[in-house]
PDB file of C-alpha atoms in Angstrom:
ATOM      1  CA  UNK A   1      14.821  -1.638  14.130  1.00  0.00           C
ATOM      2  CA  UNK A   2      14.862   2.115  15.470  1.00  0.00           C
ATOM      3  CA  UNK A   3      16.504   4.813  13.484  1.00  0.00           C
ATOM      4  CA  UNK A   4      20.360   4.765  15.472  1.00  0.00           C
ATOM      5  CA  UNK A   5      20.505   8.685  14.902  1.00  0.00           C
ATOM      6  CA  UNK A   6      17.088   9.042  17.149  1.00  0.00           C
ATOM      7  CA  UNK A   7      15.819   7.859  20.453  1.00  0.00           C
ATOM      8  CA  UNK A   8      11.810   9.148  19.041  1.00  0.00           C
ATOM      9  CA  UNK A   9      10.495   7.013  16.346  1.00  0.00           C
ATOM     10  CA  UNK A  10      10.206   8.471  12.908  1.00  0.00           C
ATOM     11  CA  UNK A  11       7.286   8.266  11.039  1.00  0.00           C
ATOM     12  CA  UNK A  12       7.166   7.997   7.037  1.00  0.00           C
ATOM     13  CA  UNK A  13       3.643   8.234   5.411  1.00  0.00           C
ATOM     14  CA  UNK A  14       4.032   7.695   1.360  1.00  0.00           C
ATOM     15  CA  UNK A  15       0.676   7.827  -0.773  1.00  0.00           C
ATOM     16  CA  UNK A  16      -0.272   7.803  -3.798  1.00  0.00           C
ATOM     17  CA  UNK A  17      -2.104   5.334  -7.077  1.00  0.00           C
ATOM     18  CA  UNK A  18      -1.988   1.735  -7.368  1.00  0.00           C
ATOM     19  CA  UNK A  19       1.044   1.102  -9.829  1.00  0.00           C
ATOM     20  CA  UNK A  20       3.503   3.823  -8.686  1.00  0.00           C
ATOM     21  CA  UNK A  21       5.738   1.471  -6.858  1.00  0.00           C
ATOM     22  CA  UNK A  22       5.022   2.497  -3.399  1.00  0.00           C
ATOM     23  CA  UNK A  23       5.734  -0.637  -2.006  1.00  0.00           C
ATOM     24  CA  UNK A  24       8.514  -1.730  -3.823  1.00  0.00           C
ATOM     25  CA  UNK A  25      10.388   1.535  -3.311  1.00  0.00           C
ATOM     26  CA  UNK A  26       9.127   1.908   0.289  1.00  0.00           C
ATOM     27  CA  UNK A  27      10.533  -1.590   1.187  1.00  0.00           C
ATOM     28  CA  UNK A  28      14.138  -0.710  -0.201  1.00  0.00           C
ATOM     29  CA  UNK A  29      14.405   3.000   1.439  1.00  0.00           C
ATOM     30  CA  UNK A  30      13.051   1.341   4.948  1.00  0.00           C
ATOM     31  CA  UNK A  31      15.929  -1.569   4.717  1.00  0.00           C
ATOM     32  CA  UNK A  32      18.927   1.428   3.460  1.00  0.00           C
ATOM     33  CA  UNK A  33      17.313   3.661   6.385  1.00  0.00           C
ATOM     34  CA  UNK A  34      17.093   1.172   8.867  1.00  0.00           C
ATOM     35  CA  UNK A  35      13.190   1.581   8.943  1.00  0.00           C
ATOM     36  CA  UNK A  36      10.835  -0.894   9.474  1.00  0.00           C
ATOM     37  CA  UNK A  37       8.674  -1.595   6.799  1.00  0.00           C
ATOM     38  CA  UNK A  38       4.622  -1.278   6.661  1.00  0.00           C
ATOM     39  CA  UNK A  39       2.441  -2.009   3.587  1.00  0.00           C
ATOM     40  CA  UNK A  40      -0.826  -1.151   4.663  1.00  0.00           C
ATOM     41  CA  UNK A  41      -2.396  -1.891   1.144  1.00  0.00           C
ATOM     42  CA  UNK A  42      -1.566  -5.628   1.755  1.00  0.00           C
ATOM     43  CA  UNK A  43      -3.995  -5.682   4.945  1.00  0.00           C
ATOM     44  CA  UNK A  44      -6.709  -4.488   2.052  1.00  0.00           C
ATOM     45  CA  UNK A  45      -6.193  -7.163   0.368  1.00  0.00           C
ATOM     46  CA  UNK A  46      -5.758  -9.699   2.858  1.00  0.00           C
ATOM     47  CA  UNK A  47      -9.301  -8.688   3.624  1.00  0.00           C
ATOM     48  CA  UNK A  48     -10.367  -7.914  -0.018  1.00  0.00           C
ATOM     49  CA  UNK A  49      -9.177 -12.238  -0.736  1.00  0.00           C
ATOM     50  CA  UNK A  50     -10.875 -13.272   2.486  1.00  0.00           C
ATOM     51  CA  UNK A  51     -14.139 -11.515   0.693  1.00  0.00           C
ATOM     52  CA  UNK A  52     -13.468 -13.282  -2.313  1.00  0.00           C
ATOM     53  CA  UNK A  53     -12.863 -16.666  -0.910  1.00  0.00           C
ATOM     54  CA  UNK A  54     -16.214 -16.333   1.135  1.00  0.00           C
ATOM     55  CA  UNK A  55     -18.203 -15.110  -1.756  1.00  0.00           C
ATOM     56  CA  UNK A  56     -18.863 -12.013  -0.248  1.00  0.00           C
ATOM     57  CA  UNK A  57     -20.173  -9.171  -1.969  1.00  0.00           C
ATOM     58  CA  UNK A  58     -17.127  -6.954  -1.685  1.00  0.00           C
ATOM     59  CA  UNK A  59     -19.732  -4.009  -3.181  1.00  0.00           C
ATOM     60  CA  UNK A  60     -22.228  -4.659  -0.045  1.00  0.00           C
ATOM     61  CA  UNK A  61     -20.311  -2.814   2.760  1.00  0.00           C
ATOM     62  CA  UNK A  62     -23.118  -3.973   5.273  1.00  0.00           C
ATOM     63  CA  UNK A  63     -21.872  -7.507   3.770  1.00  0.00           C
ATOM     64  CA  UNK A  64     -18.578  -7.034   4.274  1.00  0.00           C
ATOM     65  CA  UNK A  65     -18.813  -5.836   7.743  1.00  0.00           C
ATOM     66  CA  UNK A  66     -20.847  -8.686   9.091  1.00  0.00           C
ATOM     67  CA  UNK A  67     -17.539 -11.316   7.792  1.00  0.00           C
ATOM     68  CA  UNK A  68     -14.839  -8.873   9.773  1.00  0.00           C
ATOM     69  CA  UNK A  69     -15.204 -11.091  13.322  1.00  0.00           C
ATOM     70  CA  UNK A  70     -14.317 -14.367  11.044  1.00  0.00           C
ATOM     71  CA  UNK A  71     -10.632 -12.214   9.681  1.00  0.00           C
ATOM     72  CA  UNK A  72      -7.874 -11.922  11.614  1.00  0.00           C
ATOM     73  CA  UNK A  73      -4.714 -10.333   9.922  1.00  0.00           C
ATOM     74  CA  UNK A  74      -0.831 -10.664  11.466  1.00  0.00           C
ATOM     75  CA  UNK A  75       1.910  -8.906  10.236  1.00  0.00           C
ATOM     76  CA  UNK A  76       4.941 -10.505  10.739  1.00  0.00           C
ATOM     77  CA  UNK A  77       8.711  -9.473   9.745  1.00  0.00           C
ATOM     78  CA  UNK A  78      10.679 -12.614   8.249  1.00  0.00           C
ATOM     79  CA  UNK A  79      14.652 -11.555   7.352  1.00  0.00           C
ATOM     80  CA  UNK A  80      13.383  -7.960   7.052  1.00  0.00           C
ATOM     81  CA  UNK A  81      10.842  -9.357   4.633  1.00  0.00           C
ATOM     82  CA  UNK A  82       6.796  -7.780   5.712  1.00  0.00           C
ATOM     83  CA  UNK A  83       4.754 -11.199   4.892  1.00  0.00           C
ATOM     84  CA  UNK A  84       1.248 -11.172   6.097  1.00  0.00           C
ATOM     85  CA  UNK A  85      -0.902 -13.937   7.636  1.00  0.00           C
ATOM     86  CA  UNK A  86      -4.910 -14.341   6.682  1.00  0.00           C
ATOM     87  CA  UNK A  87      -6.544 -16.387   9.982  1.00  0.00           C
ATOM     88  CA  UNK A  88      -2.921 -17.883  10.042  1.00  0.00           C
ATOM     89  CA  UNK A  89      -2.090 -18.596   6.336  1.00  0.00           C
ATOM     90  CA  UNK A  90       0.787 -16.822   4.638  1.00  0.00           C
ATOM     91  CA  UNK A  91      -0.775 -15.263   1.910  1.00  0.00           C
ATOM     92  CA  UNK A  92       1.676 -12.615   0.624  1.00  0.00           C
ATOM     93  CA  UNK A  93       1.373 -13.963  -3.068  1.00  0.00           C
ATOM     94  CA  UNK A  94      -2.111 -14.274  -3.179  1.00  0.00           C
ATOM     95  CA  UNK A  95      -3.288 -10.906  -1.982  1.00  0.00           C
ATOM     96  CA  UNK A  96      -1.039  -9.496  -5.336  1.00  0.00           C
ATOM     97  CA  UNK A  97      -3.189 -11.402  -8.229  1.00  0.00           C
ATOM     98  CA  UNK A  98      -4.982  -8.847 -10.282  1.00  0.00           C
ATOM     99  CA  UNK A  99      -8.581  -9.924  -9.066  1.00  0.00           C
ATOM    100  CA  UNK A 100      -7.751  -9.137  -5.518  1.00  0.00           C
ATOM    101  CA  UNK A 101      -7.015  -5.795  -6.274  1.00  0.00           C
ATOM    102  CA  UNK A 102     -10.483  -4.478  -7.333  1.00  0.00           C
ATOM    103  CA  UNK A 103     -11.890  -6.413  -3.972  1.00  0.00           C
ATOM    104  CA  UNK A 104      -9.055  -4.951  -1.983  1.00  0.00           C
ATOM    105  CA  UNK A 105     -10.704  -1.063  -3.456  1.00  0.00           C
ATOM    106  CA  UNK A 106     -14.338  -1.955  -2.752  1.00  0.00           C
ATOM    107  CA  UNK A 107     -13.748  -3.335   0.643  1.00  0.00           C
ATOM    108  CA  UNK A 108     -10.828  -0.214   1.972  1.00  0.00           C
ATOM    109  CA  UNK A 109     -14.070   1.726   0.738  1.00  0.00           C
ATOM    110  CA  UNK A 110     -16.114   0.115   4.340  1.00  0.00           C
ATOM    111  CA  UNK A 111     -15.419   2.526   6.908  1.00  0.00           C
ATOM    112  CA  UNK A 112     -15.664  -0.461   8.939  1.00  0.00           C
ATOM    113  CA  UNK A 113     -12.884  -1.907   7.571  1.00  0.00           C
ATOM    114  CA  UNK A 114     -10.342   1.109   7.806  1.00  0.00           C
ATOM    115  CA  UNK A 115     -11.606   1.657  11.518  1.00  0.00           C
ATOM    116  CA  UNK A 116     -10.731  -2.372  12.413  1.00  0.00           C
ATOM    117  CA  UNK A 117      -7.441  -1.944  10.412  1.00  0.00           C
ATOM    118  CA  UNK A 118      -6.312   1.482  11.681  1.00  0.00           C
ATOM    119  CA  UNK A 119      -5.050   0.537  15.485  1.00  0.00           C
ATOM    120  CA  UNK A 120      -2.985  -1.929  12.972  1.00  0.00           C
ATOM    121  CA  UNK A 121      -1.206   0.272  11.296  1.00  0.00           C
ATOM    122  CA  UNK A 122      -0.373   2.866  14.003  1.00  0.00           C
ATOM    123  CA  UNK A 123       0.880   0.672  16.247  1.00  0.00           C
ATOM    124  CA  UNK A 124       3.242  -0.444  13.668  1.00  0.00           C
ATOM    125  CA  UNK A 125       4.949   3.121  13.518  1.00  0.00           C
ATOM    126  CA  UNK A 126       4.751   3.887  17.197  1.00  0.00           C
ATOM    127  CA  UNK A 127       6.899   1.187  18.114  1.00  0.00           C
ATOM    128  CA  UNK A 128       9.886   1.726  15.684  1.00  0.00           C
ATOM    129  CA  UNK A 129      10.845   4.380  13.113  1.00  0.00           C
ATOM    130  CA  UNK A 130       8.545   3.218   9.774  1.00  0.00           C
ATOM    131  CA  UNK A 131       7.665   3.733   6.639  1.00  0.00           C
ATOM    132  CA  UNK A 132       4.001   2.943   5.846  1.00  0.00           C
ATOM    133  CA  UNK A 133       2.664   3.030   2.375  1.00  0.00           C
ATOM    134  CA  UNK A 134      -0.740   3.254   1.022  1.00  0.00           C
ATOM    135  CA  UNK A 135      -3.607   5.814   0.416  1.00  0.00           C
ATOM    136  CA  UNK A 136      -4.566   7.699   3.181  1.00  0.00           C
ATOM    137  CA  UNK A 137      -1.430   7.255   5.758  1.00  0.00           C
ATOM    138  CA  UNK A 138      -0.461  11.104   5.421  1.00  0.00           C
ATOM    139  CA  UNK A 139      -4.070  12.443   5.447  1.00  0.00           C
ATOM    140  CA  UNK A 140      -5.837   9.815   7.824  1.00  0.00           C
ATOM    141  CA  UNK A 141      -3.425   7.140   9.269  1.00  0.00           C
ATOM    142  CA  UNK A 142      -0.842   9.383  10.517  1.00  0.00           C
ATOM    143  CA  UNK A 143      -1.584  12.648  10.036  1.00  0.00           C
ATOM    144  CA  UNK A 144       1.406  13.906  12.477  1.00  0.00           C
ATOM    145  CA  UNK A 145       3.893  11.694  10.344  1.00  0.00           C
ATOM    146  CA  UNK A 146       7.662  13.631  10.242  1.00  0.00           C
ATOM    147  CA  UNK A 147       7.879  13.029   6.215  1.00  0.00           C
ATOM    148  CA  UNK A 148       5.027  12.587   4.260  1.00  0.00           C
ATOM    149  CA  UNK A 149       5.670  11.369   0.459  1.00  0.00           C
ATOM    150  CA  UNK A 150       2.868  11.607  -1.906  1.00  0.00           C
ATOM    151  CA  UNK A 151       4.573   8.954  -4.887  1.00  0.00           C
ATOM    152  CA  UNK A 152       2.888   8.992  -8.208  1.00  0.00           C
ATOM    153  CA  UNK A 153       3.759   8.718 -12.034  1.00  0.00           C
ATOM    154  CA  UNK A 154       1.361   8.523 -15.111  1.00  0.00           C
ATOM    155  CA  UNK A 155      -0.917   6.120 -15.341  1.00  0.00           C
ATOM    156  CA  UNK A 156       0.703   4.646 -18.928  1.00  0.00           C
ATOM    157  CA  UNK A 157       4.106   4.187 -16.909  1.00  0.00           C
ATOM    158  CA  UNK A 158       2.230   2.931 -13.861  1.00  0.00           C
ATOM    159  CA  UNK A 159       0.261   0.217 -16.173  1.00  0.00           C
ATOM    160  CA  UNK A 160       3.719  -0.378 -17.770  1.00  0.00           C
ATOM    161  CA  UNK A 161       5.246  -1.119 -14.654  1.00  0.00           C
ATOM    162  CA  UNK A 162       2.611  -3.358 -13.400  1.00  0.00           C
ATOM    163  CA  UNK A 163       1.632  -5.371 -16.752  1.00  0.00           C
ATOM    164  CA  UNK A 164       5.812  -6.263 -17.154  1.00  0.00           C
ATOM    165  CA  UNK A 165       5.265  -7.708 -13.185  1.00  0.00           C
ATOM    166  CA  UNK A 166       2.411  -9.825 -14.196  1.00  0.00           C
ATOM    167  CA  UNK A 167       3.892 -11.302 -17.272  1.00  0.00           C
ATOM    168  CA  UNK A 168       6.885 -11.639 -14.999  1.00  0.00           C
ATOM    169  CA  UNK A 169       4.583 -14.176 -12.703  1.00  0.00           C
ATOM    170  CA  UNK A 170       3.187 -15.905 -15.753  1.00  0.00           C
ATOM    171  CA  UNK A 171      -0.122 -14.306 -16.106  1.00  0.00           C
ATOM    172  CA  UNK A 172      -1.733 -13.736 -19.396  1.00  0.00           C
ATOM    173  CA  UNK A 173      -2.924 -10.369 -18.819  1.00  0.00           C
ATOM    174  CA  UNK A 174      -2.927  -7.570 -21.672  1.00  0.00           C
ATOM    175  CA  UNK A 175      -1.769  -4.080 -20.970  1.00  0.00           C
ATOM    176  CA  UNK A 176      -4.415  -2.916 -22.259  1.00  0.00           C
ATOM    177  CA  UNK A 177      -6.338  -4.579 -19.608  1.00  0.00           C
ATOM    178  CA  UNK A 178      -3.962  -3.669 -16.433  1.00  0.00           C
ATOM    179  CA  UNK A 179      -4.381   0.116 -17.994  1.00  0.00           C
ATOM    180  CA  UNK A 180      -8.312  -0.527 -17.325  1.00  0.00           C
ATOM    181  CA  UNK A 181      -7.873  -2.036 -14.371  1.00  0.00           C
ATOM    182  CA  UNK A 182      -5.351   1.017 -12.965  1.00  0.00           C
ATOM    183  CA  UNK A 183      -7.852   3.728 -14.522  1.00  0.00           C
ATOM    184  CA  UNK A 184     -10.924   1.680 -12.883  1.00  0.00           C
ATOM    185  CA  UNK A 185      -9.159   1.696  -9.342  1.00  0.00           C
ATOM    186  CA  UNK A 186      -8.061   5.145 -10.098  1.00  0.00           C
ATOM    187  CA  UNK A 187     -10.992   6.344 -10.012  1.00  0.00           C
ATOM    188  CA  UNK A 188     -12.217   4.474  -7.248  1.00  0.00           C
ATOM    189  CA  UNK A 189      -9.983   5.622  -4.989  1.00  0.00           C
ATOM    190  CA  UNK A 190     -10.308   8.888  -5.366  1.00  0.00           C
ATOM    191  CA  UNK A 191     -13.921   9.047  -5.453  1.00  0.00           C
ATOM    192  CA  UNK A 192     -14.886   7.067  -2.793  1.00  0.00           C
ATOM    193  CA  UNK A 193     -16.973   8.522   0.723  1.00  0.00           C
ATOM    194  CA  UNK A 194     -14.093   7.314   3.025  1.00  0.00           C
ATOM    195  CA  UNK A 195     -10.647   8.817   3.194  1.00  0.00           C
ATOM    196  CA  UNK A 196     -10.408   9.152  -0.695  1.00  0.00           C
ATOM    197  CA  UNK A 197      -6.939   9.012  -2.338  1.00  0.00           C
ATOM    198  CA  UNK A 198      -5.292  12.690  -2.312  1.00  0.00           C
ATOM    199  CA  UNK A 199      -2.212  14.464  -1.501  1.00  0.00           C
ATOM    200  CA  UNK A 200      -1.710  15.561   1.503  1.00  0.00           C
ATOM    201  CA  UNK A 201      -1.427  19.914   2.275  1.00  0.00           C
ATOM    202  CA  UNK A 202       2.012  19.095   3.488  1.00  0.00           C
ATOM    203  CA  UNK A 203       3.370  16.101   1.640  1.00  0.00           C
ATOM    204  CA  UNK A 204       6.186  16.521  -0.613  1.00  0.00           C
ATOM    205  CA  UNK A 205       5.203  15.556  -4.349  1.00  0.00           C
ATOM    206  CA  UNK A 206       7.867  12.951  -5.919  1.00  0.00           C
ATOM    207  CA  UNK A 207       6.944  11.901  -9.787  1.00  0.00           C
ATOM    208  CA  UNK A 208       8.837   9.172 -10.870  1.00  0.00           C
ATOM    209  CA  UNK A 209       7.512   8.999 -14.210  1.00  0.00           C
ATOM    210  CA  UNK A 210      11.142   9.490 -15.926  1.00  0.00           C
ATOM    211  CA  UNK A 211      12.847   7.633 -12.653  1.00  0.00           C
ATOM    212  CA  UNK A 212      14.145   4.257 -13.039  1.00  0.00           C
ATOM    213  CA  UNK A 213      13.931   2.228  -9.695  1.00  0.00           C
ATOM    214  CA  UNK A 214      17.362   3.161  -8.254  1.00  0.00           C
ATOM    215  CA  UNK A 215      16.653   6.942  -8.914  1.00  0.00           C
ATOM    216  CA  UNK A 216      13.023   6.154  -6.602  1.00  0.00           C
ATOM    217  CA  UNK A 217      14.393   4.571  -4.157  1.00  0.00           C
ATOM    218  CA  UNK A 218      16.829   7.303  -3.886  1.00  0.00           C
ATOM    219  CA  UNK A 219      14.761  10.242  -4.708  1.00  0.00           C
ATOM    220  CA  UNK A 220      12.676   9.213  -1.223  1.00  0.00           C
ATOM    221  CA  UNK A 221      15.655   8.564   1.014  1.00  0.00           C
ATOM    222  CA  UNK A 222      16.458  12.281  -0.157  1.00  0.00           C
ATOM    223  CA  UNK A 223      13.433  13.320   1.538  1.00  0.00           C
ATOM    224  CA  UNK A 224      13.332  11.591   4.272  1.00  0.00           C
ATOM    225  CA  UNK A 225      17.410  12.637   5.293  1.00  0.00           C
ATOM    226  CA  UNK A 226      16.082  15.965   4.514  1.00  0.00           C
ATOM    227  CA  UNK A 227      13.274  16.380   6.762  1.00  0.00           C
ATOM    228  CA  UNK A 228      14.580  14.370   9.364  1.00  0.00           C
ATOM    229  CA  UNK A 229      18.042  14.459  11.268  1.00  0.00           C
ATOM    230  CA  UNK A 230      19.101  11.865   9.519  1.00  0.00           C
TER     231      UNK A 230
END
């Protein structure tokens, strides 16, 4: 659905660390806005699960370029809802279990991989008025996006956040273990060769660290009405 308020497509480009509720919030101020909605970190790990399923060594780019012919990725809108298809199978759950995640960092680390996924993603917000969340939308994706959002909070809320999801799903996870896990991908994010996690010059910083979800979600339409003519 395009913005009613402009003929021109709006772009939205929100970064920032695993755990800050980029999606989550993302998803909510697209649907109040009228935006479509784009995760880009589920394409990750769409390809990240393929990897594991295969048995590829997700730490062997060379490896994991040779498997991208056998993965094709859809992204299809269901009721609003962003669900995405592996080589046909809907596999929106999947791609969210904790071991997919640290596949899903090694493999967005490929340059091969962002390159295959990239036409993707900006095809998505040239067509309607999006918002796309992930790591590098503002700083590689789209770097002429009309808002850029760079969404963060500490990493002890961001574990917090994540662990009370888990156990929400039934996994037996420890929070001291999705703390690890954040810190791990934390750090591999921002350290890795290709487009590395970072905000961009002209994004606008939003901390949501002492936010509930409703003050998020909010918080970004804020900047979004106020950078646009919304």
């Amino acid at each position: 659905m395009e913005s009613k308020t402009s003929s021109k497509p709006i772009a939205v480009a929100i970064d920032g660390p695993v755990g800050a509720g980029k999606s989550s919030i993302a998803r909510e101020a697209a649907k109040r806005l009228g935006f479509i909605y784009c995760d880009t970190g589920a394409l990750y790990r769409a390809v990240g699960l393929f990897c594991v399923r295969n048995g590829v060594n997700t730490k062997n780019a060379a490896d994991v370029a040779s498997q991208l012919d056998k993965v094709h990725i859809e992204i299809r809108l269901v009721n609003g809802t962003q669900l995405v298809f592996l080589n046909g199978e809907n596999v929106s759950e999947e791609i969210r279990l904790p071991e997919i995640s640290m596949a899903a960092s090694a493999v967005s680390a490929v340059p091969e991989v962002r390159a295959a996924l990239l036409d993707l993603q900006r095809e998505t917000a040239a067509k309607s008025s999006a918002i796309m969340d992930g790591r590098d939308i503002g700083t590689v994706v789209l770097p002429n996006a009309d808002v850029k959002i760079f969404l963060t909070a500490s990493p002890e809320i961001r574990a917090k956040r994540r662990f009370d999801e888990l156990k929400a799903k039934g996994s037996d996870t420890t929070f001291e273990d999705v703390l690890r896990d954040l810190n791990e991908r934390d750090y591999a994010d921002t350290h890795r060769e290709t487009a590395p996690l970072k905000q961009a010059d002209d994004a606008v910083l939003a901390d949501t660290s002492e936010l509930d979800f409703e003050q998020s979600v909010e918080l970004v339409c804020g900047i979004i009405k106020g950078k646009t003519a919304l």
